[in-house]
Amino acid sequence: MTIITTIYDATEKVTWLGSNGRATIGSYVSPSVDTKWFALHGWAIGVTGTGPKLEALEAHQKNFPKHAARPFEILTFMREAYGAFEIGEMEEGLKRYCGNGLLVHKSGAAWDFDNSFCLMPVTKGAFWARGSGMDLALGAGIALKDFIPSPRALTKRVLEIVVANDVDSPGEILLQSFDADGVLSDPVEV
């Protein structure tokens, strides 16, 4: 598993996306640097859980709805890409995708989705997280937000706490910006 985070920075007009640089599969720790965020046509998709999810999205990016305005359209694309990779299983009549994640639009709007692709909007400017370190990240992010007003610095500190204290979120701290043009930066110096 892993940790992914998002917070919109109104001052810089970017969304800060965080993650750890490795993932775990059982007790196995993957090699460094494990990418958790993928950008396509004004959207950033952060994915947690096991399986080749980002590889499935990359392999099917030609089918991405280039003018998608709603997160549901992105999840429909993801279902198709996952289906082509045979990712997912039926449980009690509901398709589950062995992971969850975050969708971020270039406008700074963000949504949380679970392993059955149920969507929940994230309040703009709120710190949010997904993955095995989610509870630890949310607790730290909410507790520290009044003391660390910079969204970038807050994201960095929360990732430091999660990587140091969650055995399922190992590796390096990766911090990326996602701007109003839909450009996802390479990991920035932390």
Coordinates of C-alpha atoms in Angstrom, one line a residue:
M1 CA 0.0 0.0 0.0
T2 CA 1.0 3.6 0.1
I3 CA 0.0 7.2 0.9
I4 CA -1.2 9.9 -1.5
T5 CA -2.2 13.4 -0.5
T6 CA -3.7 16.5 -2.1
I7 CA -4.2 20.2 -1.0
Y8 CA -5.0 23.2 -3.1
D9 CA -2.7 26.2 -2.7
A10 CA -4.7 29.4 -3.5
T11 CA -1.6 31.6 -3.2
E12 CA 0.5 29.7 -5.7
K13 CA -2.6 28.6 -7.7
V14 CA -1.3 25.0 -7.8
T15 CA -2.4 21.8 -6.1
W16 CA 0.3 20.0 -4.1
L17 CA 0.3 16.3 -4.6
G18 CA 2.2 14.1 -2.2
S19 CA 3.2 10.4 -2.0
N20 CA 5.8 8.1 -0.7
G21 CA 8.4 6.7 -3.1
R22 CA 7.8 3.0 -2.6
A23 CA 4.9 0.6 -2.1
T24 CA 4.4 -2.6 -0.3
I25 CA 2.8 -5.8 -1.5
G26 CA 2.4 -7.9 1.6
S27 CA 5.8 -7.7 3.4
Y28 CA 7.6 -7.0 0.1
V29 CA 8.8 -3.4 -0.4
S30 CA 8.9 -2.3 -4.0
P31 CA 12.0 -0.6 -5.6
S32 CA 12.3 3.1 -5.5
V33 CA 10.8 5.4 -7.0
D34 CA 7.2 4.2 -7.2
T35 CA 5.0 6.7 -9.1
K36 CA 1.6 7.3 -7.7
W37 CA 0.3 10.2 -9.8
F38 CA -0.5 10.3 -13.5
A39 CA -1.7 13.4 -15.5
L40 CA -3.9 13.4 -18.6
H41 CA -5.7 16.4 -20.3
G42 CA -6.2 18.6 -17.2
W43 CA -6.7 15.8 -14.7
A44 CA -4.3 14.2 -12.2
I45 CA -5.1 10.7 -11.0
G46 CA -3.5 9.3 -7.8
V47 CA -3.9 5.6 -7.2
T48 CA -3.2 3.3 -4.3
G49 CA -3.4 -0.4 -3.8
T50 CA -1.9 -3.4 -5.5
G51 CA -1.8 -4.2 -9.2
P52 CA -0.7 -2.4 -12.4
K53 CA -3.3 0.4 -12.2
L54 CA -1.1 3.3 -13.5
E55 CA 0.2 1.0 -16.2
A56 CA -3.3 0.2 -17.3
L57 CA -4.1 3.9 -17.5
E58 CA -0.9 4.7 -19.5
A59 CA -1.6 1.8 -21.9
H60 CA -5.1 3.2 -22.6
Q61 CA -4.5 6.9 -22.5
K62 CA -5.6 7.2 -26.2
N63 CA -9.1 6.4 -25.0
F64 CA -9.1 9.2 -22.4
P65 CA -12.0 11.6 -22.7
K66 CA -10.0 14.6 -23.6
H67 CA -12.7 17.2 -22.8
A68 CA -14.0 15.5 -19.6
A69 CA -15.5 18.0 -17.3
R70 CA -16.8 15.7 -14.6
P71 CA -15.0 13.1 -12.4
F72 CA -17.5 10.4 -13.4
E73 CA -16.1 10.5 -16.9
I74 CA -12.6 9.9 -15.6
L75 CA -13.8 6.9 -13.5
T76 CA -15.6 5.5 -16.6
F77 CA -12.2 5.7 -18.5
M78 CA -10.5 4.0 -15.5
R79 CA -13.0 1.2 -15.4
E80 CA -12.4 0.5 -19.1
A81 CA -8.6 0.6 -18.7
Y82 CA -8.8 -1.7 -15.6
G83 CA -11.1 -4.1 -17.4
A84 CA -8.6 -4.4 -20.3
F85 CA -6.0 -5.4 -17.7
E86 CA -8.4 -7.7 -15.8
I87 CA -8.1 -5.6 -12.7
G88 CA -11.0 -5.9 -10.3
E89 CA -13.2 -8.5 -8.7
M90 CA -16.9 -9.0 -8.0
E91 CA -18.0 -9.0 -4.4
E92 CA -21.6 -9.1 -3.4
G93 CA -22.6 -7.9 -6.9
L94 CA -20.3 -4.9 -6.8
K95 CA -17.1 -4.5 -8.8
R96 CA -14.1 -3.7 -6.6
Y97 CA -10.7 -2.5 -7.8
C98 CA -8.3 -3.4 -5.0
G99 CA -7.4 0.2 -4.2
N100 CA -8.6 3.7 -4.1
G101 CA -7.4 7.1 -4.9
L102 CA -7.8 10.8 -5.7
L103 CA -8.8 12.8 -8.8
V104 CA -7.6 16.4 -9.1
H105 CA -8.8 18.8 -11.8
K106 CA -6.5 21.5 -13.0
S107 CA -8.9 24.0 -11.4
G108 CA -7.8 22.7 -8.0
A109 CA -11.1 20.7 -7.4
A110 CA -10.5 17.3 -6.0
W111 CA -12.5 14.1 -5.4
D112 CA -11.8 11.0 -3.3
F113 CA -12.8 7.6 -4.7
D114 CA -12.9 4.2 -3.0
N115 CA -12.3 0.7 -4.3
S116 CA -15.8 0.5 -5.9
F117 CA -15.3 4.0 -7.5
C118 CA -17.8 5.8 -5.2
L119 CA -17.0 9.5 -5.4
M120 CA -16.8 12.1 -2.7
P121 CA -15.8 15.8 -3.3
V122 CA -13.0 17.2 -1.3
T123 CA -13.5 20.7 0.0
K124 CA -11.2 23.1 -1.9
G125 CA -8.2 24.0 0.2
A126 CA -8.7 21.0 2.6
F127 CA -5.9 18.6 3.1
W128 CA -6.9 15.1 2.0
A129 CA -5.3 11.7 1.8
R130 CA -5.8 8.1 0.6
G131 CA -4.0 4.8 1.1
S132 CA -2.8 2.7 4.1
G133 CA -1.4 5.8 5.8
M134 CA -4.7 7.8 5.3
D135 CA -5.8 8.0 9.0
L136 CA -2.3 9.1 10.1
A137 CA -2.0 11.6 7.3
L138 CA -5.4 13.1 7.9
G139 CA -4.8 13.4 11.6
A140 CA -1.4 15.1 11.1
G141 CA -2.7 17.3 8.3
I142 CA -5.7 18.6 10.3
A143 CA -3.7 19.0 13.5
L144 CA -0.9 20.9 11.8
K145 CA -2.8 23.1 9.3
D146 CA -3.0 26.1 11.6
F147 CA 0.7 25.8 12.5
I148 CA 2.0 25.3 9.0
P149 CA 0.1 27.6 6.8
S150 CA 2.0 26.8 3.6
P151 CA 0.3 23.9 1.8
R152 CA 3.6 22.8 0.3
A153 CA 5.3 22.7 3.7
L154 CA 2.3 21.1 5.3
T155 CA 2.3 18.3 2.7
K156 CA 6.0 17.7 3.2
R157 CA 5.7 17.5 7.0
V158 CA 2.7 15.1 6.8
L159 CA 4.6 12.9 4.4
E160 CA 7.6 12.8 6.8
I161 CA 5.3 11.8 9.6
V162 CA 3.6 9.0 7.6
V163 CA 6.8 7.6 6.1
A164 CA 8.3 7.5 9.6
N165 CA 5.4 5.9 11.3
D166 CA 3.4 3.7 8.8
V167 CA 5.3 0.5 7.8
D168 CA 3.0 0.3 4.7
S169 CA 4.1 3.7 3.4
P170 CA 7.9 3.3 3.0
G171 CA 10.4 5.2 0.9
E172 CA 11.2 8.7 -0.2
I173 CA 8.9 11.7 0.1
L174 CA 7.6 12.8 -3.3
L175 CA 6.1 16.2 -3.7
Q176 CA 4.7 17.4 -7.0
S177 CA 2.7 20.4 -8.2
F178 CA -0.2 20.3 -10.5
D179 CA -1.0 23.7 -12.1
A180 CA -3.9 25.5 -13.8
D181 CA -2.6 24.3 -17.2
G182 CA -2.8 20.7 -16.1
V183 CA 0.9 20.2 -15.9
L184 CA 2.2 17.7 -13.3
S185 CA 5.7 18.6 -12.2
D186 CA 8.5 16.1 -11.6
P187 CA 9.0 15.5 -7.9
V188 CA 10.4 18.8 -6.4
E189 CA 13.2 19.1 -3.9
V190 CA 11.9 18.5 -0.4

